[in-house]
Coordinates of C-alpha atoms and ligand atoms in Angstrom, one line a residue:
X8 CA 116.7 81.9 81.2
X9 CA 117.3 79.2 83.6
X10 CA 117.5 81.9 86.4
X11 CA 114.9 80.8 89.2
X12 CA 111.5 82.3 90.2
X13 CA 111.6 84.6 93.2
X14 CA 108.8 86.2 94.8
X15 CA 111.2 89.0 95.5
X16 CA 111.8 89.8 92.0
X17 CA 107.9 91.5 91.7
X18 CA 109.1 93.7 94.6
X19 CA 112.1 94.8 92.9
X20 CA 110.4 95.2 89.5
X21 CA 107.3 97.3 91.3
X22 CA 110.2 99.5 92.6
X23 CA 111.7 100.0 89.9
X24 CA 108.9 99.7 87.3
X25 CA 105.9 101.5 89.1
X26 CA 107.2 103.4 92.3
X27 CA 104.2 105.5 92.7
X28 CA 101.6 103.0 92.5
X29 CA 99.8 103.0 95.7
X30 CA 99.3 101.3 98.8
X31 CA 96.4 102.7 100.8
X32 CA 95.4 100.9 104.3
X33 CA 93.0 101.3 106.6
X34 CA 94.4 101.2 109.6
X35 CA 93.7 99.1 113.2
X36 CA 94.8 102.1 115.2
X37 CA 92.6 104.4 112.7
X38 CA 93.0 106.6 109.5
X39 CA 94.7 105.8 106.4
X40 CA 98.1 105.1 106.3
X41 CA 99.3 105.9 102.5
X42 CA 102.6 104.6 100.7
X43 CA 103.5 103.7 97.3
X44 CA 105.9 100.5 95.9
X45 CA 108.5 103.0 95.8
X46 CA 108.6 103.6 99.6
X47 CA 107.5 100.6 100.9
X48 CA 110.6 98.3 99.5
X49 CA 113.1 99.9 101.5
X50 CA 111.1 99.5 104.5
X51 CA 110.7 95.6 103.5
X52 CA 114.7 94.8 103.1
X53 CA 114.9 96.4 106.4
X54 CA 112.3 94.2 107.8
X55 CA 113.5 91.2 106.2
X56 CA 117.2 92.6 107.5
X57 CA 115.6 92.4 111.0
X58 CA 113.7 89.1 110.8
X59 CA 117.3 87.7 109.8
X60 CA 118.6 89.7 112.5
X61 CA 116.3 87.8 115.2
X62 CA 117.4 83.9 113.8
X63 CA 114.6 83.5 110.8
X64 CA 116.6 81.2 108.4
X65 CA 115.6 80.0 105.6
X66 CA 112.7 77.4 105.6
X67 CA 111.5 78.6 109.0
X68 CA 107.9 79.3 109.4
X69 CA 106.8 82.8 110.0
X70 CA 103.4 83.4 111.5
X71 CA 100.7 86.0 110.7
X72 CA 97.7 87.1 112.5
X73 CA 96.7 90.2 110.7
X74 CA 94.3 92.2 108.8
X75 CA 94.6 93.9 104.8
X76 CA 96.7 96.5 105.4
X77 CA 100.6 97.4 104.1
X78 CA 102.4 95.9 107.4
X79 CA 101.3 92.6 106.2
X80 CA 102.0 93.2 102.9
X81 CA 105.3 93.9 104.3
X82 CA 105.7 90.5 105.8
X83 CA 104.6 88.5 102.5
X84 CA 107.6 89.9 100.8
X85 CA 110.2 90.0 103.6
X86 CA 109.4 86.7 104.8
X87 CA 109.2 84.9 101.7
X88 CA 111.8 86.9 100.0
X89 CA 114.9 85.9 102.7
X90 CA 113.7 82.4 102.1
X91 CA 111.1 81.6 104.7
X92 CA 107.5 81.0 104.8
X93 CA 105.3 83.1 105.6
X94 CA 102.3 81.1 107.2
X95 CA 98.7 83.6 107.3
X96 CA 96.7 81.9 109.5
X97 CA 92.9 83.0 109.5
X98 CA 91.7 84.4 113.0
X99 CA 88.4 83.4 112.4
X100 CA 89.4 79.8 113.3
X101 CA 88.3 78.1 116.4
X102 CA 90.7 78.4 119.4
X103 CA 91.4 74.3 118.9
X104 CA 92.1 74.7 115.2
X105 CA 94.7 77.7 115.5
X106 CA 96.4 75.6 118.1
X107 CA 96.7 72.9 116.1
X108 CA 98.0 75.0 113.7
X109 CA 100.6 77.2 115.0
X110 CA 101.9 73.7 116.8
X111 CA 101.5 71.7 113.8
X112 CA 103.4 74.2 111.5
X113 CA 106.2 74.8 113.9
X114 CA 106.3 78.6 113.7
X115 CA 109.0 80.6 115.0
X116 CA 107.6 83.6 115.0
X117 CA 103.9 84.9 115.0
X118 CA 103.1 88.5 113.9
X119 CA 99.6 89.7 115.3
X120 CA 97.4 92.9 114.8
X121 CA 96.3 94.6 117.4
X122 CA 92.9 93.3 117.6
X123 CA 93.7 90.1 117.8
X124 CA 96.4 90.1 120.9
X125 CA 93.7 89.0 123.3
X126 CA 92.8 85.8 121.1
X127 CA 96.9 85.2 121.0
X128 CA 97.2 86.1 125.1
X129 CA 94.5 83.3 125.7
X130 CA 96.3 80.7 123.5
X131 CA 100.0 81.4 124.4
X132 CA 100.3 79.2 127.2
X133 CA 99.6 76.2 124.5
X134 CA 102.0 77.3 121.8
X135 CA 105.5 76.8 121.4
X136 CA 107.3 77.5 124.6
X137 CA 110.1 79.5 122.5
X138 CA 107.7 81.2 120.2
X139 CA 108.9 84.9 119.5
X140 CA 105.5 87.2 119.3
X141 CA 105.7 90.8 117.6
X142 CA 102.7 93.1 117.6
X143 CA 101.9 94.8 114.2
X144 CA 102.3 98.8 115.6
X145 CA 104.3 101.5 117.0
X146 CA 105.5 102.1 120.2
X147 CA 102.9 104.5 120.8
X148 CA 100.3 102.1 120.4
X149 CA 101.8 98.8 121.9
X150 CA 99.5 97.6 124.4
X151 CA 99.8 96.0 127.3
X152 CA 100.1 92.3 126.9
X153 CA 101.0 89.1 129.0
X154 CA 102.8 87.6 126.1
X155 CA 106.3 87.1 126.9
X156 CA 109.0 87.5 124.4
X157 CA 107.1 90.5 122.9
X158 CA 108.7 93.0 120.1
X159 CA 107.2 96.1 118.9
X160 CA 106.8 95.9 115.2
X161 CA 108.5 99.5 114.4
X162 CA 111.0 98.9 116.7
X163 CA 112.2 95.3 115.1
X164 CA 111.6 97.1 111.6
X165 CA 114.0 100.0 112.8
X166 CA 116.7 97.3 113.6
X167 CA 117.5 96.2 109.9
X168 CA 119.4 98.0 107.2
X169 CA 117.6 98.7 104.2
X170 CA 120.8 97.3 102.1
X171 CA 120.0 93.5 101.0
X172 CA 120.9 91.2 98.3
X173 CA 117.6 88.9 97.8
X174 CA 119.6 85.7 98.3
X175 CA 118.8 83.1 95.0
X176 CA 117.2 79.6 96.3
X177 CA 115.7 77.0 94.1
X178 CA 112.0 78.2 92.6
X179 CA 110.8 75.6 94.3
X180 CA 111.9 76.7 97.7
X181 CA 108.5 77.1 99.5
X182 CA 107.3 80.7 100.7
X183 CA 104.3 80.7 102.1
X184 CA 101.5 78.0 104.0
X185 CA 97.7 78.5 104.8
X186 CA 95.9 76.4 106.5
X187 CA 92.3 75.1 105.2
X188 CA 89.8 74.1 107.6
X189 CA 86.4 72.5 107.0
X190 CA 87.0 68.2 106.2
X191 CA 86.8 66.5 108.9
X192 CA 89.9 66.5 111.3
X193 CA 92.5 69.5 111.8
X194 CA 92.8 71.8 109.3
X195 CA 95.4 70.9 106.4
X196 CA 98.5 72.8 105.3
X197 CA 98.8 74.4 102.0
X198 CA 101.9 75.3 101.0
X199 CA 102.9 77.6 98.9
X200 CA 106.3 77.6 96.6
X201 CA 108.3 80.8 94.6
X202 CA 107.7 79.2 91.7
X203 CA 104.0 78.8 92.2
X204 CA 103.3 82.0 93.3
X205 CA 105.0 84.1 90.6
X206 CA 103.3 82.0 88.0
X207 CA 100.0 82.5 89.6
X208 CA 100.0 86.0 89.6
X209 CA 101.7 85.9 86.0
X210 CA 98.3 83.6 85.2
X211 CA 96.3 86.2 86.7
X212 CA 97.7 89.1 85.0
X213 CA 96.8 87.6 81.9
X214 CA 93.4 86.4 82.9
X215 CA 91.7 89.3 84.6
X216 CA 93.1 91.7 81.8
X217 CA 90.2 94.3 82.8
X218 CA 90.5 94.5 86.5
X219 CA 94.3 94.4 86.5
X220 CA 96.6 96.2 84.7
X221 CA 98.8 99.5 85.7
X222 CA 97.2 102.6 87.1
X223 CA 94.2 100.6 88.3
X224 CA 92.8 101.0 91.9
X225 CA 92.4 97.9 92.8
X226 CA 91.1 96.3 96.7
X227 CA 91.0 92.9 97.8
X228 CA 88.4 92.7 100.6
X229 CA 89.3 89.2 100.3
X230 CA 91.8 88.6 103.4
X231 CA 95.4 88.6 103.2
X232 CA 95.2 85.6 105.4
X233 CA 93.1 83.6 102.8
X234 CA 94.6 82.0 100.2
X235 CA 96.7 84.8 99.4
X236 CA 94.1 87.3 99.1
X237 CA 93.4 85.4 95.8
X238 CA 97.3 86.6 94.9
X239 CA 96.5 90.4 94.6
X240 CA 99.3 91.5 96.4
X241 CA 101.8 89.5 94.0
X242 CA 99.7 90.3 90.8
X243 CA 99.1 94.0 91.6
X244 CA 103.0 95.2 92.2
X245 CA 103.4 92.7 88.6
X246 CA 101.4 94.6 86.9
X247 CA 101.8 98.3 88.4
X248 CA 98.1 98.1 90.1
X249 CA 97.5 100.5 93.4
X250 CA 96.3 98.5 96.4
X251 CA 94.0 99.3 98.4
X252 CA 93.5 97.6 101.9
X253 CA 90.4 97.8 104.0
X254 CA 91.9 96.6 107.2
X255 CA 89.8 95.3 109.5
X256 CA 86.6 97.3 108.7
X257 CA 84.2 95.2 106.5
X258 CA 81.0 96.4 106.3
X259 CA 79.2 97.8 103.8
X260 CA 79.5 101.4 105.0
X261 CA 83.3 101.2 105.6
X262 CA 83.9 99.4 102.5
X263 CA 81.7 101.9 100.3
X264 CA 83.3 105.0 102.3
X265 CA 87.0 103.5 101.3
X266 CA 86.0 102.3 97.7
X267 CA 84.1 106.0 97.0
X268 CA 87.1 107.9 98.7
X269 CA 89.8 106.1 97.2
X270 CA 88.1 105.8 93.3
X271 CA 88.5 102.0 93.6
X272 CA 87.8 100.7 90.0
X273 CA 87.9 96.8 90.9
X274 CA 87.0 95.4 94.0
X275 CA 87.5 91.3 94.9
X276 CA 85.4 89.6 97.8
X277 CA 83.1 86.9 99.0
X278 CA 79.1 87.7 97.8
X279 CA 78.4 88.2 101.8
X280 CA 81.2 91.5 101.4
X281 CA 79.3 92.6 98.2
X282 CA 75.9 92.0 99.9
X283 CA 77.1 94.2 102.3
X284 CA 78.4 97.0 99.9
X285 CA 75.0 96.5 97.9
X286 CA 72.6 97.8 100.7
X287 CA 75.0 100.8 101.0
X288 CA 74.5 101.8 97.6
X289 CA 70.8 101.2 97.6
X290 CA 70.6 103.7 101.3
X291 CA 72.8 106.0 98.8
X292 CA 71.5 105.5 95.6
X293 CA 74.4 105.5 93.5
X294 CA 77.8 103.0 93.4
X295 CA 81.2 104.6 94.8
X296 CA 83.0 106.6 92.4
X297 CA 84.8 104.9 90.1
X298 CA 83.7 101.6 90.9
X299 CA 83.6 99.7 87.3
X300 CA 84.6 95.6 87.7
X301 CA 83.7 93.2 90.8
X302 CA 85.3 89.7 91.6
X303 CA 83.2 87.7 93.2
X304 CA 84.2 84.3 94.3
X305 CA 84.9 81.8 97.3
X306 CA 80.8 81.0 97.7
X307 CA 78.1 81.0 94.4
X308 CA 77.8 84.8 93.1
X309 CA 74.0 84.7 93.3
X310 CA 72.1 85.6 89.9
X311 CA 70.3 88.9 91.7
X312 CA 73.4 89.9 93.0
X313 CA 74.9 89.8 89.3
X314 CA 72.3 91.5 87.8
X315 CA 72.1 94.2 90.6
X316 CA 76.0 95.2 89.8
X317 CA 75.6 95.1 85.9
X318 CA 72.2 97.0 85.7
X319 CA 74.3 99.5 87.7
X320 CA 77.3 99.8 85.3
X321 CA 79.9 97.4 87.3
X322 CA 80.5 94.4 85.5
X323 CA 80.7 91.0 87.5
X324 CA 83.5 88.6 86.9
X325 CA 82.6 85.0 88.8
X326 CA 85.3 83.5 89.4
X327 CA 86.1 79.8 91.3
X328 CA 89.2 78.6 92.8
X329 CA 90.6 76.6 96.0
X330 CA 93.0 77.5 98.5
X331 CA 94.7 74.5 96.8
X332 CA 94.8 76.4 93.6
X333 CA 96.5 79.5 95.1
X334 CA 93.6 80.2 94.8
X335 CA 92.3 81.2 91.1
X336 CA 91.2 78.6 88.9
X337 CA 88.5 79.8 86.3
X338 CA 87.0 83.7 85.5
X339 CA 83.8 84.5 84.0
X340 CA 85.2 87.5 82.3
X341 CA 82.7 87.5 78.5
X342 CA 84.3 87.6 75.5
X343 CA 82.6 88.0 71.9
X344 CA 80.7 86.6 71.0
X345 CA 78.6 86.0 74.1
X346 CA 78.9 89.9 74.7
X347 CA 76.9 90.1 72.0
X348 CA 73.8 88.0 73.5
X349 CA 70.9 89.5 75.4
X350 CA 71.9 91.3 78.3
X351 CA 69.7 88.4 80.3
X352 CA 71.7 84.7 78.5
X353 CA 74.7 87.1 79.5
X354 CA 73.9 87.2 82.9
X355 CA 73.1 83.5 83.1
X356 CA 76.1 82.8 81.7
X357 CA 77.9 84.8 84.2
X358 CA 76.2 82.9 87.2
X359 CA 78.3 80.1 85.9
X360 CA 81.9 79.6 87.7
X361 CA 83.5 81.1 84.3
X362 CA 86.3 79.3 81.9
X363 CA 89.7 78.2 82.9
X364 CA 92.8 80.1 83.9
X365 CA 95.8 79.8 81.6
X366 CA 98.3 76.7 84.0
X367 CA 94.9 75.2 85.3
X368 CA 93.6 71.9 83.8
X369 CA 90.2 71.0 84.1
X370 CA 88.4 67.3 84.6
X371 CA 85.0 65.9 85.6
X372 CA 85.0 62.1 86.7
X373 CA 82.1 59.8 87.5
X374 CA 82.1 57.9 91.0
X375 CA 84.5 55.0 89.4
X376 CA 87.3 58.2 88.0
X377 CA 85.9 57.8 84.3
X378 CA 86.7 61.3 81.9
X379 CA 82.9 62.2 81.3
X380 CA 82.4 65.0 78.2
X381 CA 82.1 68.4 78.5
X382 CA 79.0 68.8 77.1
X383 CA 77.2 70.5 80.0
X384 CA 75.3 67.9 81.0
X385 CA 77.2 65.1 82.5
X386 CA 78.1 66.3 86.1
X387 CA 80.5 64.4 87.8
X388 CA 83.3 65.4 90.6
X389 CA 85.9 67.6 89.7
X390 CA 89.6 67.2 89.4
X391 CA 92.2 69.9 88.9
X392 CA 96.1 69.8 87.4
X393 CA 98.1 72.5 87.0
X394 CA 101.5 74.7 88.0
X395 CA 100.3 76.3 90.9
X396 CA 98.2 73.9 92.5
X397 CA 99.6 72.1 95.8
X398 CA 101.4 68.4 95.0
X399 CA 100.1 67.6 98.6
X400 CA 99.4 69.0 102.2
X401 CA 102.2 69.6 104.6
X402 CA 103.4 67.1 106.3
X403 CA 99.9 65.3 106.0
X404 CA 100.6 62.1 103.9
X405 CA 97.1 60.4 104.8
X406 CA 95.3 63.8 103.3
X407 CA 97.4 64.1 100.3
X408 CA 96.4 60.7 99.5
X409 CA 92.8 61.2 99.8
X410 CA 93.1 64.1 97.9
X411 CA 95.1 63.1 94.5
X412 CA 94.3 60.4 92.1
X413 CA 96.8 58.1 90.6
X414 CA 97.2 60.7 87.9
X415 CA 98.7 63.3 90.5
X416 CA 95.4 65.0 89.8
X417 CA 93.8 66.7 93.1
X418 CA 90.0 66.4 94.0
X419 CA 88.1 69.4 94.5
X420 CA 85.2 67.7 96.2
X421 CA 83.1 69.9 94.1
X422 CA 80.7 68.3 91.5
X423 CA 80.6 70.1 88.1
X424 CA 79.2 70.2 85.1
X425 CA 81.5 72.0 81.8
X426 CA 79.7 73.1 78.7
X427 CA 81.1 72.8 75.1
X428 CA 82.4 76.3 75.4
X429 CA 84.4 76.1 79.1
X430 CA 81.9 77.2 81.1
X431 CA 82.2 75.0 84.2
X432 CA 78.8 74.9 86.3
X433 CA 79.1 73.8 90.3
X434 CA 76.2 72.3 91.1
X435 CA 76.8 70.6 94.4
X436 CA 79.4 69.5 96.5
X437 CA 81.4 65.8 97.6
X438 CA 82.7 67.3 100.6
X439 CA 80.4 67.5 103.5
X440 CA 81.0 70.9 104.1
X441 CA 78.9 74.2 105.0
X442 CA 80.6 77.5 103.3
X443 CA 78.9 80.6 105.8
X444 CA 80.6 84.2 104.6
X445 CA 83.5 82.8 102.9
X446 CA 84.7 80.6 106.0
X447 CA 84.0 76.6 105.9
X448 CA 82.2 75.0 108.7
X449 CA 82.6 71.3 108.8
X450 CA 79.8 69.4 109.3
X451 CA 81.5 66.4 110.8
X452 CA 83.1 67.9 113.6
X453 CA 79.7 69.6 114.5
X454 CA 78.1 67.0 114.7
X455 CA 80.7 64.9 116.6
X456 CA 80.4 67.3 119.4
X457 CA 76.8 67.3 119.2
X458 CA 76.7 63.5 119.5
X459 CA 78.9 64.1 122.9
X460 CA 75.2 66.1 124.4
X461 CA 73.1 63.7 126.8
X462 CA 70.1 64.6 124.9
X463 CA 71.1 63.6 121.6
X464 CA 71.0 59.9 120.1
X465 CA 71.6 61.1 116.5
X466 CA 72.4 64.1 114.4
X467 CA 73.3 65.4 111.3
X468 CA 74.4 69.3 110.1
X469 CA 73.2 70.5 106.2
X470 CA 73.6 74.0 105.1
X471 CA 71.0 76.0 104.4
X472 CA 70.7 78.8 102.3
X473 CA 71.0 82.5 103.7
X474 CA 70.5 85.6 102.2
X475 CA 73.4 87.2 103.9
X476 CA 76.5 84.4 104.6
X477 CA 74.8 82.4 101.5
X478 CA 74.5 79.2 104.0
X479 CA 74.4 78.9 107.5
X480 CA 74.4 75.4 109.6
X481 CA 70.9 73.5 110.6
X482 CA 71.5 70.7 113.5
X483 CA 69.2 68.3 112.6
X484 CA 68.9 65.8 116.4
X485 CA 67.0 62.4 116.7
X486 CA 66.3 62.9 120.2
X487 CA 67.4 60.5 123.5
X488 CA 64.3 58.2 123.9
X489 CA 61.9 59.6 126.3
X490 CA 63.8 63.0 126.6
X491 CA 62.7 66.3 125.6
X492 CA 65.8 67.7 124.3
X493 CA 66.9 71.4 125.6
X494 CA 67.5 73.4 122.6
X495 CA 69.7 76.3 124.7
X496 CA 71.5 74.0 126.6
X497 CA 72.7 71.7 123.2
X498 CA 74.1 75.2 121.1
X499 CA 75.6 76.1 124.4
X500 CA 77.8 73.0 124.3
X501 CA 78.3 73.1 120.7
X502 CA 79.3 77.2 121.4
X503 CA 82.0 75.8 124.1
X504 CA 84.1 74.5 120.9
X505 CA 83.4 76.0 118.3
X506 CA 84.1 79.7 117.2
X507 CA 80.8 81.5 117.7
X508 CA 79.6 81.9 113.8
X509 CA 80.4 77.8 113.7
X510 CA 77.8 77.1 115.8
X511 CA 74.2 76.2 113.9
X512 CA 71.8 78.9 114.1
X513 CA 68.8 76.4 114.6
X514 CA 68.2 73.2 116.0
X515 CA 65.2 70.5 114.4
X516 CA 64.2 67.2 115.7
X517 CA 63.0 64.1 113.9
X518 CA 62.4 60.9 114.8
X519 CA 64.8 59.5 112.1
X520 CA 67.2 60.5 109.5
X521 CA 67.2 59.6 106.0
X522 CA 69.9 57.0 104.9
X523 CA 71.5 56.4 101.8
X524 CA 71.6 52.9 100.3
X525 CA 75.1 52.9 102.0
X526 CA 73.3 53.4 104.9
X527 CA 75.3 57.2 105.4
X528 CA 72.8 59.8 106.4
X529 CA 71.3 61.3 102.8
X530 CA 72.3 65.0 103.7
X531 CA 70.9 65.5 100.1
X532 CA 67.1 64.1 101.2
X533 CA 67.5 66.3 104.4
X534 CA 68.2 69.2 102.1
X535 CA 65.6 68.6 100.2
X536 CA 63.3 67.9 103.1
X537 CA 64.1 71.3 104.4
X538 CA 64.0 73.1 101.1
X539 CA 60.2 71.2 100.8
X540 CA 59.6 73.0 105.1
X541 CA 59.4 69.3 105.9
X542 CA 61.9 69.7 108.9
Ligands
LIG9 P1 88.6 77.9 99.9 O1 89.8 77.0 99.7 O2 88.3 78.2 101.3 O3 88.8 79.2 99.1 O4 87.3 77.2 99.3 C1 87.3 76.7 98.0 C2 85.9 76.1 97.8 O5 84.9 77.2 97.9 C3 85.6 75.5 96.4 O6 86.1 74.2 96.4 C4 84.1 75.6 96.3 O7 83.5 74.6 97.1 C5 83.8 76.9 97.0 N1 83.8 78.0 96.0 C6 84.8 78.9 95.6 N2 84.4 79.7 94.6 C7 83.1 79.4 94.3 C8 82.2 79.8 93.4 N3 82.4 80.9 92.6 N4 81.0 79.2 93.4 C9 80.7 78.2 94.2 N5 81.5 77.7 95.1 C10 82.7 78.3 95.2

C-alpha cells in the first residue's frame, strides 16, 4: 500500500483493463486517425524509449505546442511517465508571454503541431540556444522549416523500443507545468505532481459518475494545453472512457459533424464552444446523435444556454475549477431531492457553480480573512485547500506568497457566495481580469501599454459582456488635454503586443474615471456605468 502514485500506472491499467476503448483524433493533416488504449501504449514506451534516447532525464521540462489529438496524448504519458514534465503551453498566448515561458521554464525540448511551426519559427531565435524542436507528423508531411535541430515526430517515435519498465520515483515527483496568464506580470507556473494528478482523475471518476464511466464516448473540446484538458485524458483511460479529440477544428459545424459521427455521449468545453455547437443544432434542428451530458466550465454557463441543452434532452453539469486546481473543483451534477423540483428552480440551481469535488475544501473570507457562513448570502473571496491543488507557483516565491494565506490555503480571486446545501455561487471577481472564450486577458498589462500611447493621459480596461466569448475588453481613455485622440492609431499600438483577440474591441473616452475611496479606479462603477450606456 505504500507503493507510490504514478501517472503511468492508468496507462498500464487502460491496456490491460480496457484495450479497445477508443482514441479518435481529428487530425492537423486531415481525417481521423483511430486507435484504441490497447495500441496506443506500445507506441508510448517507444516514445518515451526515444525521448530518453535523445537526453530527457528525469525532471527535465518537456514542451508542447499542440492541438487534442492522440500524439499529444502520447506525450502526457511518455513524458511524465519516464519522469519528466511535460509542460502544455497554450498557443493562444501573446508572442512575449510564450517567451517568457519557454525561457522561464527551461525546456529542453518543445513538441509543436503543424500549424503552429510558423509561430515557433518567429520565436526561435529568442529561445534557448540548445532547444531540441520536434514537429508533431510524418515524414510525409514535415514541412519546410528554419528551425534548426529539427526531428520528425515518426521518425524519433520509430527510434525507441517498445520494451520499458516505468521506472518508480517518489508520488511527488512533478509531471507536468502549465502556465496561467492573466494577473498582472508574466504568466505563472503551475505545476503539476504524480500524486496530484492520479488523485484528480480518481476525484473525477467519482464525481462526474454520469459522464464518465467505461464504454462512454467522451470529448474534451477543452484543450489538452489547458489545465489538463480538465484531466480527461487521465480520468478517461481510469475509468475505460473512449476519447475523442477534435484537433484543431472548433467550430460549431466541425465539432457537431465529429460529436454526430462519432455518437459522443458527453462533451466538456468553454460556453463560447457550446455556443458554437448550439447554432449548429438550431440550422439542423436536432442534437448529434448520442449526445446526452455537457460540461460546461472555465467562464459562467449562462442560464439560456442551460435551458437550451436540457429542453433538448442533454443534461448540463456546471462545473468551476482553476488551473491551480488541476483543474476541477465543484460539479453541478443534481441529486434527489432537487431532481425532484420544477424543471425551472432546477435550472437555477444549475446556473450555480455546483457542490464540491471529493479532496477540494471550500472557504469564503471577508476582506480582513474572517470564515463567513455558508448560508448563501454572505459573499466574501474564496479560498481553496485540497490534494491536488498547487502548494505554490514554480519558481515564483513573490506569487506564491500573494496567493496563499497563512493557513496554506490558496486565493481564488473569485468572490462567492455557498448556500446551506453546497451550492457555491460566483458572483464577481478580486482579480482584475477579463475571461474572453476561455483565455484570460489581463487588464493591467492592457492598460499599461495603453498608458505608453501619446494620446492617452489615463485608462482603464473592464469586461464587458458578449454573447459569443461571454466578455470581451472595453478601453476606457481620459484623453491628453487638448488632443483628439485617434481611435485606429491607439488599438494599433495595443495590437503590436498583444495577441490579436487581446486587444479591446472598442475604445470610450471620458473626462475622468471613477475612484474608489482608495483612490484605485472603481472598475465596478465603470461597469456599472456601462451596463447603465453611460460610457
Ligand atoms: P483557468 O485557470 O484559466 O481555468 O481559470 C479559472 C478561473 O475561471 C476561475 O478562477 C474563475 O474566475 C473562472 N471560472 C472557471 N469556471 C467558471 C464557472 N463555471 N463560472 C464562472 N467562472 C468560472
Amino acid at each position: 500500500m505504500n507503493r507510490p502514485m504514478r501517472i503511468s500506472d492508468i496507462l498500464t491499467f487502460a491496456e490491460d483493463a480496457h484495450p479497445g476503448a477508443e482514441i479518435v483524433s481529428a487530425t492537423v493533416e486531415g481525417g481521423l486517425h483511430r486507435t484504441t488504449y490497447g495500441d496506443i501504449g506500445p507506441r508510448i514506451r517507444q516514445l518515451a524509449n526515444a525521448l530518453t534516447g535523445i537526453g530527457v532525464k528525469l525532471g527535465d521540462r518537456v514542451a508542447t505546442l499542440a492541438w487534442n489529438g492522440y500524439r499529444h496524448f502520447e506525450l502526457y504519458y511518455a513524458i511524465s511517465g519516464i519522469g519528466a514534465v511535460c509542460h502544455t503551453i497554450n498557443p493562444r498566448l501573446s508572442a512575449e508571454q510564450m517567451t517568457y515561458i519557454v525561457n522561464h521554464s527551461g525546456d529542453t525540448v518543445l513538441f509543436i503541431d503543424l500549424t503552429f511551426v510558423p509561430i515557433v519559427e518567429a520565436l526561435a531565435d529568442q529561445f534557448p540556444e540548445n532547444l531540441r524542436y520536434v514537429i508533431m507528423t510524418d515524414r510525409a508531411h514535415m514541412p519546410e522549416t528554419s528551425l534548426k535541430n529539427v526531428l520528425c515526430y515518426e521518425e524519433l517515435l520509430a527510434t525507441g523500443s517498445p520494451d520499458i519498465e516505468w521506472p518508480e520515483f517518489p508520488e511527488d515527483t512533478a509531471s507536468g507545468l502549465c502556465y496561467t496568464s492573466g494577473t498582472t506580470g508574466n504568466p505563472k507556473g503551475v505545476l503539476f505532481s504524480h500524486r496530484s494528478t492520479v488523485l484528480h482523475a480518481l476525484m473525477c471518476g467519482v464525481s462526474f459518475q454520469k459522464g464518465i464511466c467505461p464504454g462512454r464516448r467522451l470529448m474534451p473540446v477543452v484543450p489538452l494545453f489547458h489545465a489538463n484538458a480538465w484531466g480527461m485524458p487521465y480520468v478517461s483511460p481510469l475509468v475505460g472512457a473512449s476519447l475523442i479529440f477534435p484537433g484543431p477544428h472548433l467550430d460549431g459545424k466541425s465539432v457537431f459533424d465529429l460529436m454526430d459521427g462519432e455518437g459522443v455521449n458527453s462533451g466538456w468545453g468553454v460556453p463560447t464552444v457550446w455556443l458554437g455547437l448550439l447554432e449548429e443544432v438550431e440550422a439542423r434542428g436536432r442534437m448529434p446523435k448520442g449526445f446526452d451530458e455537457v460540461i460546461v466550465g472555465g467562464s459562467a454557463a449562462p442560464r439560456s444556454m442551460i435551458e437550451t441543452f436540457e429542453n433538448q434532452g442533454v443534461t448540463v453539469c456546471h462545473a468551476w475549477g482553476m488551473t491551480e486546481m488541476s483543474p476541477i473543483g465543484t460539479q453541478g451534477i443534481l441529486t434527489p431531492p432537487f431532481t425532484e423540483l420544477p424543471k425551472e428552480q432546477q435550472i437555477d440551481l444549475k446556473a450555480k457553480q455546483g457542490r464540491r469535488t471529493f479532496g477540494v475544501d471550500l472557504k469564503i473570507v471577508d476582506e480582513e480573512g474572517n470564515v463567513l457562513p455558508k448560508d448563501g448570502k454572505a459573499t466574501g473571496e474564496l479560498f481553496v485547500r485540497g490534494n491536488a491543488i498547487i502548494k505554490g507557483y514554480y519558481e515564483n516565491p513573490e506569487a506564491t506568497a500573494e496567493a496563499m494565506d497563512a493557513d496554506g490555503w490558496f486565493g481564488t480571486g473569485d468572490v462567492a457566495s455557498i448556500n446551506p446545501d453546497g451550492f457555491l455561487t460566483l458572483t464577481d471577481r478580486a482579480k482584475d481580469l477579463i475571461k474572453s472564450g476561455g483565455e484570460w486577458i489581463s487588464s493591467i498589462d492592457v492598460e499599461n501599454m495603453a498608458m505608453a500611447h501619446p494620446d492617452v493621459a489615463n485608462c482603464a480596461v473592464i469586461a464587458v459582456p458578449h454573447p459569443k466569448w461571454a466578455e470581451r475588453p472595453l478601453l476606457v481613455v481620459v484623453p491628453v488635454a487638448g488632443v483628439t485622440p485617434d481611435t485606429a492609431s491607439i488599438l494599433a499600438h495595443l495590437a503590436t503586443h498583444l495577441a490579436k483577440w487581446q486587444v479591446p474591441d472598442d475604445v470610450v473616452y471620458v473626462a475622468d474615471l471613477p475612484l474608489t475611496a482608495t483612490g484605485k479606479v472603481s472598475k465596478m462603477t465603470l461597469r456599472q456605468k456601462r451596463a447603465a450606456q453611460e460610457l
